PDB file of C-alpha atoms and ligand atoms in Angstrom:
ATOM      1  CA  MET A   1       0.000   0.000   0.000  1.00 78.00           C
ATOM      2  CA  SER A   2       1.256   3.525  -0.766  1.00 94.00           C
ATOM      3  CA  ASP A   3       2.590   5.630   2.085  1.00 97.00           C
ATOM      4  CA  ASN A   4       0.423   8.675   2.771  1.00 98.00           C
ATOM      5  CA  ILE A   5       2.907  11.532   3.103  1.00 98.00           C
ATOM      6  CA  LEU A   6       1.910  15.099   3.917  1.00 98.00           C
ATOM      7  CA  ILE A   7       4.374  17.778   2.816  1.00 98.00           C
ATOM      8  CA  PHE A   8       4.052  20.988   4.813  1.00 98.00           C
ATOM      9  CA  TYR A   9       5.140  24.404   3.573  1.00 98.00           C
ATOM     10  CA  GLY A  10       4.579  27.656   5.405  1.00 97.00           C
ATOM     11  CA  SER A  11       5.700  30.820   3.621  1.00 98.00           C
ATOM     12  CA  TYR A  12       3.040  33.475   3.083  1.00 98.00           C
ATOM     13  CA  ARG A  13       5.264  35.780   0.996  1.00 98.00           C
ATOM     14  CA  SER A  14       4.054  36.991  -2.412  1.00 98.00           C
ATOM     15  CA  ASP A  15       7.417  36.108  -3.974  1.00 97.00           C
ATOM     16  CA  ARG A  16       7.970  32.895  -2.079  1.00 98.00           C
ATOM     17  CA  GLN A  17      10.647  30.566  -3.407  1.00 97.00           C
ATOM     18  CA  GLY A  18      10.316  27.473  -1.229  1.00 98.00           C
ATOM     19  CA  ILE A  19       7.056  26.506  -2.912  1.00 98.00           C
ATOM     20  CA  LYS A  20       9.158  25.143  -5.784  1.00 98.00           C
ATOM     21  CA  LEU A  21      10.968  22.807  -3.407  1.00 98.00           C
ATOM     22  CA  ALA A  22       7.677  21.749  -1.780  1.00 98.00           C
ATOM     23  CA  ARG A  23       6.087  20.971  -5.161  1.00 98.00           C
ATOM     24  CA  TRP A  24       9.177  19.134  -6.366  1.00 98.00           C
ATOM     25  CA  LEU A  25       9.126  16.984  -3.237  1.00 98.00           C
ATOM     26  CA  VAL A  26       5.467  16.084  -3.801  1.00 98.00           C
ATOM     27  CA  ASP A  27       6.332  14.932  -7.325  1.00 98.00           C
ATOM     28  CA  ALA A  28       9.516  13.144  -6.230  1.00 98.00           C
ATOM     29  CA  PHE A  29       7.692  11.163  -3.524  1.00 98.00           C
ATOM     30  CA  ALA A  30       4.827  10.415  -5.926  1.00 98.00           C
ATOM     31  CA  ALA A  31       7.351   9.102  -8.470  1.00 98.00           C
ATOM     32  CA  ARG A  32       8.442   6.573  -5.825  1.00 97.00           C
ATOM     33  CA  GLY A  33       4.847   5.368  -5.449  1.00 97.00           C
ATOM     34  CA  ALA A  34       3.883   7.396  -2.377  1.00 98.00           C
ATOM     35  CA  ASN A  35       0.586   9.170  -2.017  1.00 98.00           C
ATOM     36  CA  ALA A  36       2.042  12.644  -1.390  1.00 98.00           C
ATOM     37  CA  GLU A  37       0.017  15.794  -0.747  1.00 98.00           C
ATOM     38  CA  LEU A  38       1.146  19.390  -0.349  1.00 98.00           C
ATOM     39  CA  ILE A  39      -0.202  21.180   2.705  1.00 98.00           C
ATOM     40  CA  ASP A  40       0.326  24.866   1.959  1.00 98.00           C
ATOM     41  CA  ALA A  41      -0.298  26.922   5.107  1.00 98.00           C
ATOM     42  CA  LYS A  42      -0.997  30.063   3.071  1.00 98.00           C
ATOM     43  CA  ALA A  43      -3.662  28.296   1.001  1.00 98.00           C
ATOM     44  CA  ILE A  44      -5.320  26.906   4.127  1.00 97.00           C
ATOM     45  CA  ASP A  45      -4.992  30.275   5.873  1.00 95.00           C
ATOM     46  CA  LEU A  46      -5.611  29.360   9.489  1.00 95.00           C
ATOM     47  CA  PRO A  47      -5.894  32.392  11.796  1.00 96.00           C
ATOM     48  CA  LEU A  48      -3.190  33.014  14.365  1.00 98.00           C
ATOM     49  CA  LEU A  49      -3.587  30.353  17.004  1.00 98.00           C
ATOM     50  CA  ASP A  50      -6.545  30.895  19.322  1.00 97.00           C
ATOM     51  CA  ARG A  51      -7.898  27.455  20.181  1.00 98.00           C
ATOM     52  CA  MET A  52      -6.001  24.302  19.299  1.00 98.00           C
ATOM     53  CA  TYR A  53      -8.028  21.736  17.367  1.00 98.00           C
ATOM     54  CA  LYS A  54      -8.466  19.607  20.493  1.00 98.00           C
ATOM     55  CA  GLU A  55      -9.815  22.557  22.481  1.00 98.00           C
ATOM     56  CA  TYR A  56     -12.973  22.722  20.372  1.00 98.00           C
ATOM     57  CA  PRO A  57     -15.888  20.572  21.476  1.00 97.00           C
ATOM     58  CA  SER A  58     -16.262  17.643  19.092  1.00 96.00           C
ATOM     59  CA  GLY A  59     -17.789  18.836  15.822  1.00 95.00           C
ATOM     60  CA  ASP A  60     -17.346  22.558  16.583  1.00 97.00           C
ATOM     61  CA  ALA A  61     -13.895  23.154  15.040  1.00 97.00           C
ATOM     62  CA  PRO A  62     -13.792  25.368  11.922  1.00 97.00           C
ATOM     63  CA  ALA A  63     -14.123  23.283   8.755  1.00 97.00           C
ATOM     64  CA  LYS A  64     -10.558  23.869   7.553  1.00 97.00           C
ATOM     65  CA  LEU A  65      -9.143  22.870  10.924  1.00 98.00           C
ATOM     66  CA  GLU A  66     -11.326  19.746  10.985  1.00 98.00           C
ATOM     67  CA  ALA A  67     -10.254  18.789   7.465  1.00 98.00           C
ATOM     68  CA  LEU A  68      -6.577  19.248   8.261  1.00 98.00           C
ATOM     69  CA  ALA A  69      -6.863  17.285  11.504  1.00 98.00           C
ATOM     70  CA  GLY A  70      -8.343  14.396   9.520  1.00 98.00           C
ATOM     71  CA  LYS A  71      -5.457  14.457   7.051  1.00 98.00           C
ATOM     72  CA  ILE A  72      -2.825  14.582   9.788  1.00 98.00           C
ATOM     73  CA  LYS A  73      -4.419  11.712  11.692  1.00 98.00           C
ATOM     74  CA  ALA A  74      -4.635   9.588   8.518  1.00 98.00           C
ATOM     75  CA  ALA A  75      -1.056  10.274   7.363  1.00 98.00           C
ATOM     76  CA  ASP A  76       1.789   7.775   7.627  1.00 98.00           C
ATOM     77  CA  ALA A  77       4.614  10.339   7.557  1.00 98.00           C
ATOM     78  CA  PHE A  78       5.316  14.062   7.400  1.00 99.00           C
ATOM     79  CA  VAL A  79       7.812  16.237   5.567  1.00 99.00           C
ATOM     80  CA  PHE A  80       8.436  19.807   6.741  1.00 98.00           C
ATOM     81  CA  VAL A  81       9.776  22.178   4.099  1.00 98.00           C
ATOM     82  CA  ALA A  82      11.452  24.626   6.398  1.00 98.00           C
ATOM     83  CA  GLY A  83      12.576  28.029   5.219  1.00 98.00           C
ATOM     84  CA  GLU A  84      14.678  30.248   7.458  1.00 98.00           C
ATOM     85  CA  TYR A  85      13.762  33.731   8.639  1.00 97.00           C
ATOM     86  CA  ASN A  86      16.377  35.434  10.813  1.00 97.00           C
ATOM     87  CA  TRP A  87      17.924  32.152  11.888  1.00 96.00           C
ATOM     88  CA  GLY A  88      14.501  30.883  12.909  1.00 97.00           C
ATOM     89  CA  VAL A  89      11.395  29.122  11.668  1.00 98.00           C
ATOM     90  CA  GLN A  90       8.746  30.588   9.380  1.00 98.00           C
ATOM     91  CA  PRO A  91       5.792  31.798  11.451  1.00 98.00           C
ATOM     92  CA  GLY A  92       3.155  30.557   9.019  1.00 98.00           C
ATOM     93  CA  LEU A  93       4.288  26.954   9.287  1.00 98.00           C
ATOM     94  CA  LYS A  94       4.789  27.150  13.049  1.00 98.00           C
ATOM     95  CA  ASN A  95       1.286  28.595  13.438  1.00 98.00           C
ATOM     96  CA  LEU A  96      -0.273  25.753  11.461  1.00 98.00           C
ATOM     97  CA  THR A  97       1.722  23.127  13.317  1.00 98.00           C
ATOM     98  CA  ASP A  98       0.827  24.469  16.765  1.00 98.00           C
ATOM     99  CA  HIS A  99      -2.896  23.995  16.123  1.00 98.00           C
ATOM    100  CA  PHE A 100      -2.378  20.275  16.705  1.00 98.00           C
ATOM    101  CA  LEU A 101      -0.598  18.006  19.142  1.00 98.00           C
ATOM    102  CA  GLU A 102      -1.844  14.436  19.619  1.00 98.00           C
ATOM    103  CA  GLU A 103      -2.834  14.373  15.950  1.00 98.00           C
ATOM    104  CA  TRP A 104       0.923  14.268  15.108  1.00 98.00           C
ATOM    105  CA  PHE A 105       1.904  11.458  17.466  1.00 98.00           C
ATOM    106  CA  TRP A 106       3.621   8.165  16.560  1.00 98.00           C
ATOM    107  CA  ARG A 107       4.672   8.979  12.989  1.00 98.00           C
ATOM    108  CA  PRO A 108       8.060   9.851  11.453  1.00 98.00           C
ATOM    109  CA  ALA A 109       8.892  13.337  10.203  1.00 98.00           C
ATOM    110  CA  ALA A 110      11.596  14.567   7.855  1.00 98.00           C
ATOM    111  CA  ILE A 111      12.954  18.086   7.454  1.00 98.00           C
ATOM    112  CA  ALA A 112      13.870  19.696   4.131  1.00 98.00           C
ATOM    113  CA  SER A 113      15.390  23.053   5.002  1.00 98.00           C
ATOM    114  CA  TYR A 114      16.217  25.789   2.544  1.00 98.00           C
ATOM    115  CA  SER A 115      17.253  29.412   2.360  1.00 98.00           C
ATOM    116  CA  ALA A 116      18.709  31.994   0.064  1.00 97.00           C
ATOM    117  CA  GLY A 117      22.123  31.669   1.636  1.00 94.00           C
ATOM    118  CA  ARG A 118      24.819  29.032   1.847  1.00 93.00           C
ATOM    119  CA  PHE A 119      23.655  27.671   5.205  1.00 96.00           C
ATOM    120  CA  ALA A 120      20.558  26.244   3.490  1.00 98.00           C
ATOM    121  CA  GLY A 121      18.152  26.951   6.350  1.00 97.00           C
ATOM    122  CA  ALA A 122      20.127  24.657   8.659  1.00 97.00           C
ATOM    123  CA  ARG A 123      19.394  26.828  11.707  1.00 98.00           C
ATOM    124  CA  ALA A 124      15.654  26.640  11.093  1.00 98.00           C
ATOM    125  CA  GLY A 125      15.987  22.916  10.470  1.00 98.00           C
ATOM    126  CA  LEU A 126      17.675  22.500  13.826  1.00 98.00           C
ATOM    127  CA  GLN A 127      14.854  24.339  15.586  1.00 98.00           C
ATOM    128  CA  TRP A 128      12.228  22.238  13.814  1.00 98.00           C
ATOM    129  CA  HIS A 129      13.988  19.067  14.934  1.00 98.00           C
ATOM    130  CA  GLY A 130      13.350  19.910  18.592  1.00 98.00           C
ATOM    131  CA  THR A 131       9.826  21.150  17.973  1.00 98.00           C
ATOM    132  CA  LEU A 132       8.725  18.088  16.008  1.00 98.00           C
ATOM    133  CA  SER A 133      10.243  15.770  18.615  1.00 98.00           C
ATOM    134  CA  GLU A 134       8.313  17.601  21.332  1.00 97.00           C
ATOM    135  CA  MET A 135       5.150  17.110  19.253  1.00 98.00           C
ATOM    136  CA  GLY A 136       5.443  13.319  19.249  1.00 97.00           C
ATOM    137  CA  MET A 137       7.065  12.692  15.889  1.00 98.00           C
ATOM    138  CA  VAL A 138      10.189  10.624  15.324  1.00 98.00           C
ATOM    139  CA  VAL A 139      12.464  12.939  13.346  1.00 98.00           C
ATOM    140  CA  ILE A 140      14.647  10.980  10.944  1.00 98.00           C
ATOM    141  CA  SER A 141      18.338  11.777  10.829  1.00 97.00           C
ATOM    142  CA  SER A 142      18.512  12.290   7.063  1.00 98.00           C
ATOM    143  CA  ALA A 143      17.725  15.853   6.070  1.00 98.00           C
ATOM    144  CA  LEU A 144      17.714  17.832   2.875  1.00 98.00           C
ATOM    145  CA  ALA A 145      19.436  21.217   3.030  1.00 98.00           C
ATOM    146  CA  VAL A 146      18.934  23.413  -0.010  1.00 98.00           C
ATOM    147  CA  GLY A 147      20.974  26.606  -0.267  1.00 98.00           C
ATOM    148  CA  GLY A 148      20.523  29.343  -2.873  1.00 97.00           C
ATOM    149  CA  ILE A 149      16.850  28.434  -3.178  1.00 98.00           C
ATOM    150  CA  GLY A 150      16.238  31.074  -5.857  1.00 96.00           C
ATOM    151  CA  HIS A 151      18.561  29.230  -8.271  1.00 96.00           C
ATOM    152  CA  VAL A 152      17.851  25.557  -7.618  1.00 98.00           C
ATOM    153  CA  PHE A 153      14.869  25.196  -9.958  1.00 98.00           C
ATOM    154  CA  ASP A 154      14.255  26.335 -13.519  1.00 97.00           C
ATOM    155  CA  ALA A 155      11.091  28.079 -14.706  1.00 95.00           C
ATOM    156  CA  ASP A 156       9.337  24.697 -15.028  1.00 96.00           C
ATOM    157  CA  GLY A 157      10.179  23.740 -11.451  1.00 96.00           C
ATOM    158  CA  LYS A 158      12.832  21.217 -12.489  1.00 97.00           C
ATOM    159  CA  PRO A 159      16.138  21.031 -10.554  1.00 97.00           C
ATOM    160  CA  ALA A 160      18.702  23.251 -12.259  1.00 97.00           C
ATOM    161  CA  GLY A 161      22.429  23.860 -11.993  1.00 96.00           C
ATOM    162  CA  GLU A 162      24.736  22.536  -9.323  1.00 96.00           C
ATOM    163  CA  GLY A 163      22.209  23.090  -6.528  1.00 97.00           C
ATOM    164  CA  GLY A 164      19.509  21.209  -8.395  1.00 97.00           C
ATOM    165  CA  ALA A 165      21.838  18.321  -9.159  1.00 98.00           C
ATOM    166  CA  SER A 166      22.872  18.156  -5.510  1.00 97.00           C
ATOM    167  CA  LEU A 167      19.220  18.038  -4.415  1.00 98.00           C
ATOM    168  CA  ALA A 168      18.408  15.256  -6.883  1.00 98.00           C
ATOM    169  CA  ARG A 169      21.431  13.269  -5.628  1.00 98.00           C
ATOM    170  CA  ALA A 170      20.477  13.687  -1.982  1.00 98.00           C
ATOM    171  CA  PHE A 171      16.779  12.858  -2.345  1.00 98.00           C
ATOM    172  CA  PRO A 172      16.866   9.030  -2.662  1.00 98.00           C
ATOM    173  CA  ARG A 173      18.639   8.492   0.683  1.00 98.00           C
ATOM    174  CA  PHE A 174      16.306  10.993   2.382  1.00 98.00           C
ATOM    175  CA  ALA A 175      13.246   9.215   0.954  1.00 98.00           C
ATOM    176  CA  ASP A 176      14.630   5.741   1.763  1.00 98.00           C
ATOM    177  CA  ASP A 177      15.235   6.776   5.372  1.00 98.00           C
ATOM    178  CA  LEU A 178      11.706   8.159   5.708  1.00 98.00           C
ATOM    179  CA  ALA A 179      10.185   5.081   4.038  1.00 98.00           C
ATOM    180  CA  TRP A 180      12.022   2.743   6.437  1.00 98.00           C
ATOM    181  CA  TRP A 181      10.725   4.581   9.499  1.00 98.00           C
ATOM    182  CA  THR A 182       7.279   4.879   7.976  1.00 98.00           C
ATOM    183  CA  GLU A 183       7.096   1.117   7.542  1.00 98.00           C
ATOM    184  CA  ALA A 184       8.462   0.541  11.041  1.00 98.00           C
ATOM    185  CA  ALA A 185       5.953   2.923  12.651  1.00 97.00           C
ATOM    186  CA  CYS A 186       3.029   1.439  10.674  1.00 97.00           C
ATOM    187  CA  ALA A 187       4.015  -2.106  11.668  1.00 97.00           C
ATOM    188  CA  GLN A 188       4.389  -1.166  15.317  1.00 97.00           C
ATOM    189  CA  ARG A 189       1.029   0.623  15.434  1.00 95.00           C
ATOM    190  CA  ILE A 190      -0.573  -2.583  14.107  1.00 95.00           C
ATOM    191  CA  ARG A 191       1.398  -4.786  16.536  1.00 97.00           C
ATOM    192  CA  ARG A 192       0.658  -2.722  19.619  1.00 96.00           C
ATOM    193  CA  ASP A 193      -1.503   0.309  20.362  1.00 94.00           C
ATOM    194  CA  PRO A 194       0.486   3.422  21.281  1.00 93.00           C
ATOM    195  CA  PRO A 195       0.845   3.678  25.076  1.00 92.00           C
ATOM    196  CA  TYR A 196      -1.047   6.980  25.227  1.00 93.00           C
TER     197      TYR A 196
HETATM  198  C1  FMN B   1      12.132  37.959   7.074  1.00 72.34           C
HETATM  199  C2  FMN B   1      13.211  37.206   6.371  1.00 72.34           C
HETATM  200  C3  FMN B   1      14.294  36.750   7.089  1.00 72.34           C
HETATM  201  C4  FMN B   1      15.295  36.014   6.454  1.00 72.34           C
HETATM  202  N1  FMN B   1      16.316  35.490   7.202  1.00 72.34           N
HETATM  203  C5  FMN B   1      17.208  34.655   6.616  1.00 72.34           C
HETATM  204  C6  FMN B   1      18.184  33.969   7.394  1.00 72.34           C
HETATM  205  O1  FMN B   1      18.252  34.093   8.594  1.00 72.34           O
HETATM  206  N2  FMN B   1      19.031  33.116   6.760  1.00 72.34           N
HETATM  207  C7  FMN B   1      18.990  32.932   5.403  1.00 72.34           C
HETATM  208  O2  FMN B   1      19.792  32.167   4.870  1.00 72.34           O
HETATM  209  N3  FMN B   1      18.064  33.568   4.644  1.00 72.34           N
HETATM  210  C8  FMN B   1      17.180  34.409   5.221  1.00 72.34           C
HETATM  211  N4  FMN B   1      16.227  35.031   4.468  1.00 72.34           N
HETATM  212  C9  FMN B   1      16.199  34.779   3.030  1.00 72.34           C
HETATM  213  C10 FMN B   1      15.303  33.576   2.766  1.00 72.34           C
HETATM  214  O3  FMN B   1      16.043  32.388   2.945  1.00 72.34           O
HETATM  215  C11 FMN B   1      14.755  33.607   1.337  1.00 72.34           C
HETATM  216  O4  FMN B   1      14.067  34.840   1.134  1.00 72.34           O
HETATM  217  C12 FMN B   1      13.797  32.445   1.083  1.00 72.34           C
HETATM  218  O5  FMN B   1      13.402  32.507  -0.257  1.00 72.34           O
HETATM  219  C13 FMN B   1      12.583  32.520   2.026  1.00 72.34           C
HETATM  220  O6  FMN B   1      11.668  31.487   1.781  1.00 72.34           O
HETATM  221  P1  FMN B   1      10.298  31.753   0.960  1.00 72.34           P
HETATM  222  O7  FMN B   1      10.729  32.434  -0.313  1.00 72.34           O
HETATM  223  O8  FMN B   1       9.732  30.393   0.738  1.00 72.34           O
HETATM  224  O9  FMN B   1       9.470  32.664   1.807  1.00 72.34           O
HETATM  225  C14 FMN B   1      15.227  35.772   5.070  1.00 72.34           C
HETATM  226  C15 FMN B   1      14.136  36.257   4.350  1.00 72.34           C
HETATM  227  C16 FMN B   1      13.128  36.955   4.985  1.00 72.34           C
HETATM  228  C17 FMN B   1      11.935  37.416   4.193  1.00 72.34           C
END
């Protein structure tokens, strides 16, 4: 059965660049047989966090929150496309993520960081690692780190130049690592209910 992978992206900027990486990842996972879906925080447009999903009485959550909760609960694995703002995480993605907690539990997560500079969003990636661990995900050790994000894809969204070639080379190991943990987590959830 295909792995259900949600790919989260959280920039709200008009001229956002990371969307090309997020879309490429959806296609790259789909090409491996996964059922991959882009979750674009800007498109969903949740308000700044007021009530978490679980704080609404059953059936009272706003429709877009309810729909997203259903997708998160049904997913086998998560990928966070993590841009870097001032050495930190993007607020749009953090806002979306914070609306949930238990809905994330017991699944693996992978981080694909990026930025305009040479450090490839590594500082944001590091922060996400701690946050996702706190939220009950097993963060895999393989990560993608994409520097010079404005030059990594051509106008058709295909990897271009040295940066694009490096991304294409790094992807299979990243995806293999996530697939291994996805299978392990699925098998364990069938074998034994999570302890809480
Ligand atoms: C508010 C802001 C802060 C930024 N801070 C950093 C930074 O700390 N490190 C870095 O490498 N790039 C930084 N950049 C450049 C971003 O990496 C680059 O604009 C990238 O395209 C942002 O992702 P997005 O286009 O998907 O929004 C910053 C950009 C913005 C808008």
